[in-house]
Tab-separated table of C-alpha atoms in Angstrom:
chain	number	residue	atom	x	y	z
A	1	MET	CA	119.715	92.694	61.446
A	2	THR	CA	117.071	90.181	62.824
A	3	PHE	CA	113.240	91.586	62.775
A	4	ILE	CA	111.330	90.695	65.794
A	5	THR	CA	107.581	91.245	65.832
A	6	ILE	CA	106.134	92.749	68.709
A	7	SER	CA	102.345	92.027	69.177
A	8	GLU	CA	100.600	94.306	71.174
A	9	VAL	CA	98.018	92.572	73.304
A	10	GLY	CA	96.976	95.341	75.712
A	11	PRO	CA	93.526	96.031	74.142
A	12	ARG	CA	92.726	92.418	74.584
A	13	ASP	CA	94.731	90.728	77.384
A	14	GLY	CA	95.065	93.977	79.366
A	15	LEU	CA	91.635	95.231	79.100
A	16	GLN	CA	90.067	92.174	79.807
A	17	SER	CA	91.694	91.619	83.087
A	18	ILE	CA	90.569	94.856	84.757
A	19	LYS	CA	87.236	96.004	85.868
A	20	PRO	CA	86.754	99.363	83.977
A	21	VAL	CA	85.531	99.332	80.514
A	22	MET	CA	87.669	101.640	78.528
A	23	PRO	CA	85.664	104.036	76.307
A	24	LEU	CA	85.650	103.065	72.623
A	25	GLU	CA	86.915	106.242	71.306
A	26	ALA	CA	89.931	105.929	73.835
A	27	LYS	CA	90.635	102.277	72.498
A	28	LYS	CA	90.481	103.635	68.913
A	29	ALA	CA	92.991	106.372	69.769
A	30	TRP	CA	95.265	104.079	71.527
A	31	ILE	CA	95.498	101.557	68.537
A	32	ALA	CA	95.890	104.241	65.905
A	33	ALA	CA	98.648	105.642	68.238
A	34	GLU	CA	100.474	102.561	68.532
A	35	ALA	CA	100.227	101.735	64.974
A	36	ALA	CA	101.552	105.232	64.130
A	37	CYS	CA	104.694	104.298	66.309
A	38	GLY	CA	105.369	101.289	64.016
A	39	VAL	CA	103.601	98.529	66.115
A	40	PRO	CA	103.191	95.994	63.415
A	41	GLU	CA	100.401	93.698	64.966
A	42	ILE	CA	97.576	94.439	67.379
A	43	GLU	CA	95.462	92.207	69.344
A	44	VAL	CA	92.396	94.478	69.294
A	45	GLY	CA	89.906	92.399	71.501
A	46	SER	CA	88.166	88.975	71.897
A	47	PHE	CA	85.046	87.528	70.486
A	48	VAL	CA	83.651	86.285	73.934
A	49	PRO	CA	79.851	86.947	75.129
A	50	PRO	CA	79.640	90.506	76.100
A	51	SER	CA	77.771	89.067	79.328
A	52	LEU	CA	81.019	87.458	80.338
A	53	LEU	CA	83.381	90.263	79.385
A	54	PRO	CA	81.686	93.629	78.959
A	55	GLN	CA	85.305	94.766	78.321
A	56	MET	CA	85.334	93.025	74.895
A	57	ALA	CA	81.790	94.045	73.635
A	58	ASP	CA	83.060	96.406	71.011
A	59	THR	CA	85.729	94.125	69.374
A	60	ALA	CA	83.920	93.936	66.186
A	61	GLU	CA	83.737	97.570	65.811
A	62	LEU	CA	87.412	97.730	66.806
A	63	VAL	CA	88.401	95.274	64.173
A	64	ARG	CA	86.492	97.476	61.386
A	65	PHE	CA	88.378	100.562	62.567
A	66	ALA	CA	91.800	98.841	62.889
A	67	ARG	CA	91.512	97.315	59.390
A	68	GLY	CA	91.555	100.980	57.949
A	69	ILE	CA	95.061	101.625	59.401
A	70	GLU	CA	97.521	100.596	56.306
A	71	GLY	CA	99.954	98.192	57.202
A	72	LEU	CA	98.820	96.959	60.588
A	73	ASN	CA	97.914	93.428	60.934
A	74	VAL	CA	94.800	93.046	62.993
A	75	VAL	CA	94.301	90.199	65.131
A	76	ALA	CA	91.868	88.825	67.955
A	77	LEU	CA	91.164	86.066	70.359
A	78	VAL	CA	88.419	83.415	69.860
A	79	PRO	CA	87.502	80.925	72.503
A	80	ASN	CA	85.633	78.539	70.138
A	81	ALA	CA	84.404	78.056	66.721
A	82	LYS	CA	81.620	80.581	67.102
A	83	GLY	CA	83.851	83.240	68.140
A	84	ALA	CA	85.960	82.368	65.132
A	85	ALA	CA	82.884	82.769	63.064
A	86	ARG	CA	82.212	86.279	64.470
A	87	ALA	CA	86.025	87.089	64.067
A	88	VAL	CA	86.114	86.419	60.293
A	89	GLU	CA	82.766	88.217	59.827
A	90	ALA	CA	84.194	91.294	61.348
A	91	GLY	CA	87.306	91.082	58.828
A	92	VAL	CA	90.282	90.138	61.085
A	93	HIS	CA	93.458	89.374	59.198
A	94	GLY	CA	93.936	86.417	61.910
A	95	PHE	CA	92.858	84.767	65.012
A	96	SER	CA	94.034	82.769	67.825
A	97	ALA	CA	92.600	80.399	70.182
A	98	PRO	CA	93.750	79.795	73.798
A	99	PHE	CA	94.340	75.784	74.562
A	100	SER	CA	95.452	75.282	77.960
A	101	MET	CA	97.814	72.570	78.469
A	102	SER	CA	96.652	71.919	82.011
A	103	GLU	CA	93.647	69.795	81.293
A	104	THR	CA	92.064	70.725	84.595
A	105	HIS	CA	92.520	74.490	83.505
A	106	SER	CA	91.022	73.830	80.192
A	107	ILE	CA	87.836	72.194	81.746
A	108	ARG	CA	87.339	74.906	84.392
A	109	ASN	CA	88.119	77.795	81.723
A	110	VAL	CA	86.192	76.646	78.620
A	111	ARG	CA	84.474	73.281	79.864
A	112	LYS	CA	86.388	71.228	77.351
A	113	ASP	CA	89.093	68.472	78.026
A	114	HIS	CA	91.987	68.158	75.456
A	115	THR	CA	90.231	65.753	73.073
A	116	GLN	CA	87.058	68.288	72.844
A	117	MET	CA	89.611	71.011	72.352
A	118	ILE	CA	91.363	69.494	69.596
A	119	GLU	CA	87.845	68.877	67.920
A	120	GLU	CA	87.153	72.669	68.542
A	121	ILE	CA	90.486	73.602	66.922
A	122	ARG	CA	89.545	71.449	63.814
A	123	ALA	CA	86.313	73.221	63.403
A	124	MET	CA	88.320	76.623	63.778
A	125	GLY	CA	90.788	75.586	61.375
A	126	ARG	CA	87.980	74.940	58.636
A	127	ILE	CA	86.453	78.461	59.302
A	128	ALA	CA	89.758	80.385	59.099
A	129	ALA	CA	90.659	78.152	55.843
A	130	GLU	CA	87.477	79.001	54.177
A	131	ALA	CA	87.622	82.757	55.035
A	132	GLY	CA	91.464	83.008	54.143
A	133	ALA	CA	92.269	84.054	57.784
A	134	HIS	CA	95.563	83.225	59.539
A	135	PHE	CA	94.834	80.672	62.541
A	136	ALA	CA	96.989	80.406	65.559
A	137	VAL	CA	96.856	78.289	68.663
A	138	GLY	CA	98.168	79.582	71.913
A	139	LEU	CA	99.370	76.824	74.202
A	140	SER	CA	98.551	78.373	77.599
A	141	THR	CA	99.710	77.235	81.042
A	142	ALA	CA	102.543	75.687	79.001
A	143	PHE	CA	104.988	76.531	81.730
A	144	GLY	CA	102.886	75.634	84.960
A	145	CYS	CA	99.556	75.843	86.167
A	146	THR	CA	98.026	77.306	89.347
A	147	ILE	CA	95.757	74.192	89.639
A	148	GLU	CA	98.000	71.258	88.524
A	149	GLY	CA	101.394	72.714	89.280
A	150	ALA	CA	103.729	71.471	86.838
A	151	VAL	CA	102.601	70.753	83.246
A	152	PRO	CA	104.590	67.673	81.705
A	153	GLN	CA	106.679	68.890	78.791
A	154	ALA	CA	105.571	65.723	76.844
A	155	THR	CA	101.969	66.870	77.325
A	156	VAL	CA	102.770	70.362	75.572
A	157	VAL	CA	104.710	68.621	72.777
A	158	ARG	CA	101.878	66.336	72.072
A	159	MET	CA	99.227	68.902	72.186
A	160	ALA	CA	101.239	71.182	70.049
A	161	ALA	CA	101.624	68.531	67.441
A	162	ALA	CA	97.937	67.820	67.683
A	163	SER	CA	97.041	71.319	66.925
A	164	ILE	CA	98.922	71.620	64.077
A	165	GLU	CA	97.382	68.389	62.713
A	166	ALA	CA	93.836	69.735	63.519
A	167	GLY	CA	94.698	72.955	61.421
A	168	ALA	CA	96.584	75.667	63.254
A	169	LYS	CA	99.185	77.482	61.055
A	170	GLU	CA	101.156	78.740	64.088
A	171	LEU	CA	101.777	78.278	67.608
A	172	SER	CA	102.563	80.241	70.604
A	173	LEU	CA	103.761	79.199	74.081
A	174	SER	CA	101.975	81.196	76.745
A	175	ASP	CA	103.274	81.671	80.341
A	176	THR	CA	99.796	82.330	81.576
A	177	THR	CA	100.636	82.047	85.333
A	178	GLY	CA	104.037	83.497	85.276
A	179	TYR	CA	105.840	80.457	86.241
A	180	ALA	CA	108.594	80.282	83.571
A	181	ASP	CA	112.190	80.643	83.954
A	182	PRO	CA	114.718	81.146	81.149
A	183	ALA	CA	116.134	77.449	81.369
A	184	GLN	CA	112.635	76.262	81.237
A	185	VAL	CA	111.943	78.455	78.160
A	186	ARG	CA	114.980	77.053	76.383
A	187	ARG	CA	113.999	73.442	77.120
A	188	LEU	CA	110.077	73.783	76.209
A	189	VAL	CA	110.900	75.848	72.759
A	190	ARG	CA	113.615	73.424	71.848
A	191	ALA	CA	111.290	70.111	72.313
A	192	VAL	CA	108.331	71.731	70.761
A	193	ARG	CA	110.312	72.953	67.608
A	194	ALA	CA	111.796	69.445	67.375
A	195	GLN	CA	108.258	68.254	66.692
A	196	VAL	CA	106.441	71.034	64.890
A	197	GLY	CA	109.522	73.078	63.401
A	198	ASP	CA	109.099	76.625	62.453
A	199	ALA	CA	105.317	76.584	63.267
A	200	LEU	CA	106.307	77.709	66.880
A	201	THR	CA	106.975	81.324	66.313
A	202	THR	CA	105.656	83.118	69.652
A	203	LEU	CA	106.059	83.412	73.285
A	204	HIS	CA	103.309	85.133	75.433
A	205	LEU	CA	105.087	85.944	78.515
A	206	HIS	CA	104.242	87.490	81.878
A	207	ASN	CA	106.252	89.511	84.041
A	208	THR	CA	104.603	88.391	87.277
A	209	ARG	CA	107.900	87.357	89.119
A	210	GLY	CA	110.216	89.817	87.316
A	211	LEU	CA	111.656	87.313	84.621
A	212	GLY	CA	109.662	88.497	81.641
A	213	LEU	CA	112.616	90.112	79.899
A	214	ALA	CA	114.925	87.186	80.561
A	215	ASN	CA	112.614	84.781	79.582
A	216	ALA	CA	112.225	86.832	76.151
A	217	LEU	CA	115.849	86.893	75.710
A	218	ALA	CA	115.857	82.924	76.041
A	219	GLY	CA	113.158	82.331	73.581
A	220	LEU	CA	115.168	84.593	71.070
A	221	ASP	CA	118.344	82.657	71.445
A	222	GLU	CA	116.109	79.350	70.397
A	223	GLY	CA	114.729	81.268	67.297
A	224	ILE	CA	111.305	82.750	68.485
A	225	THR	CA	110.601	85.668	66.212
A	226	THR	CA	107.470	87.192	67.839
A	227	LEU	CA	106.724	88.482	71.335
A	228	ASP	CA	103.422	89.469	72.844
A	229	ALA	CA	103.633	92.625	75.137
A	230	SER	CA	101.194	94.876	76.783
A	231	LEU	CA	101.652	98.794	76.948
A	232	GLY	CA	102.184	99.776	80.414
A	233	GLY	CA	102.127	96.093	81.665
A	234	LEU	CA	98.271	96.837	81.684
A	235	GLY	CA	95.999	94.406	83.196
A	236	GLY	CA	98.081	92.782	86.044
A	237	CYS	CA	97.938	89.095	86.961
A	238	PRO	CA	94.872	87.625	88.622
A	239	TYR	CA	97.112	84.903	90.353
A	240	ALA	CA	99.656	87.407	91.816
A	241	PRO	CA	97.858	90.798	93.085
A	242	GLY	CA	100.074	93.787	92.605
A	243	ALA	CA	102.202	92.274	90.081
A	244	SER	CA	102.519	93.441	86.662
A	245	GLY	CA	100.772	91.384	83.802
A	246	ASN	CA	102.593	90.736	80.343
A	247	LEU	CA	105.810	92.107	79.147
A	248	VAL	CA	105.835	95.702	79.213
A	249	THR	CA	105.888	96.812	75.657
A	250	GLU	CA	108.136	99.840	76.272
A	251	ASP	CA	110.797	97.887	78.173
A	252	LEU	CA	110.633	95.296	75.474
A	253	VAL	CA	111.186	97.850	72.675
A	254	LEU	CA	113.927	99.509	74.463
A	255	MET	CA	115.863	96.131	74.951
A	256	LEU	CA	115.290	94.884	71.536
A	257	ASN	CA	116.103	98.112	69.826
A	258	ALA	CA	119.346	98.810	71.831
A	259	MET	CA	120.636	95.151	71.476
A	260	GLY	CA	120.333	95.687	67.653
A	261	TYR	CA	117.350	93.814	66.774
A	262	LYS	CA	114.778	95.432	64.324
A	263	THR	CA	111.449	96.080	65.683
A	264	GLY	CA	110.370	99.138	63.326
A	265	ILE	CA	108.908	100.898	66.441
A	266	ASP	CA	109.683	104.270	67.404
A	267	LEU	CA	110.313	104.201	71.337
A	268	GLU	CA	110.175	107.894	71.766
A	269	LYS	CA	106.803	108.274	70.300
A	270	LEU	CA	105.524	104.784	72.091
A	271	LEU	CA	106.297	106.346	75.382
A	272	LYS	CA	103.827	109.156	74.713
A	273	VAL	CA	101.023	106.713	74.100
A	274	ARG	CA	101.015	105.890	77.765
A	275	ALA	CA	99.291	109.176	78.273
A	276	ILE	CA	95.944	107.746	76.269
A	277	LEU	CA	95.915	104.980	78.982
A	278	ALA	CA	96.440	107.255	81.973
A	279	GLU	CA	93.626	109.406	80.951
A	280	ALA	CA	91.042	106.824	80.036
A	281	LEU	CA	91.920	104.499	83.161
A	282	PRO	CA	93.239	106.996	85.885
A	283	ASP	CA	92.794	104.369	88.548
A	284	GLU	CA	94.692	101.434	86.799
A	285	PRO	CA	98.482	101.131	87.610
A	286	LEU	CA	100.985	101.376	84.782
A	287	TYR	CA	104.150	99.470	84.586
A	288	GLY	CA	107.850	100.101	83.264
A	289	PHE	CA	111.084	101.004	84.015
A	290	THR	CA	111.705	102.800	80.829
A	291	PRO	CA	108.755	105.550	81.065
A	292	ASP	CA	110.401	106.342	84.524
A	293	ALA	CA	114.056	106.286	83.759
A	294	GLY	CA	114.038	107.496	79.884
A	295	VAL	CA	116.286	106.001	77.443
A	296	MET	CA	120.142	106.048	77.496
A	297	MET	CA	122.090	108.964	76.468
A	298	ASP	CA	123.478	106.869	73.662
A	299	TYR	CA	120.345	105.298	72.555
A	300	GLN	CA	120.217	106.802	69.095
A	301	GLU	CA	123.827	105.641	68.542
A	302	ARG	CA	123.189	102.033	69.713
A	303	ILE	CA	120.263	101.573	67.437
A	304	ALA	CA	122.043	102.953	64.531
A	305	GLN	CA	124.734	100.372	64.559
């Protein structure tokens, strides 16, 4: 039975995409509750200036809290070497850096072109190595960009190889704008893996146009072993108002468990965690079909096979 790691990114990707600031105690309750369901990895926040993202101002405290939960892999997002230094100081097990495959997007987002970003990745790699932390790079806008449109596959492959050479230990392909389709996922995963091998482990998918689960399955068929997801699809997508954001954790767990993949996550317990979000963020929409429909009558028989 194949184990698929589901990495919960809601406390970072979900919360940074909405206006309300979730109270610290509610964040802690959310993280603890998901860990108790068997979620193996949680991205608890990002190390960015609080003036830019006040939603992430308490990330260091969340790292310290989450490190006290046995068996949980605690990770965070960092935009640059300064953020990487703050992350290792806080005690993360690992951190990831976003590297936009659309150079125009990269310049607008972090004010660095591709050459400058590779040097920043090199600096982050040194920080991770010295601290004994795991360092991953997320190849964002890999499937398309709202500024440039299509991103050449050759660019993604070349930047993936450059990231590994600069010190990244692991890569993910990120559908930042919700442009991916299953055929494109298969093509790009194959092309990148032909260059970097098993260093490509992860897909970060959005459900903007309803293709999230289909794209996840395409990735699994190509050997992907980690999928990012957000409880309740929290956060939405800034490029498509009204659309859900990341893959909905609950729907993803249902699909994988029912198909016979091993996730280690108790779905019935996970569905109850939504109440924490609903109480702390009453005006934010929560997405997902499974919470409304419930599990199938033969769900337990399916996962027991």
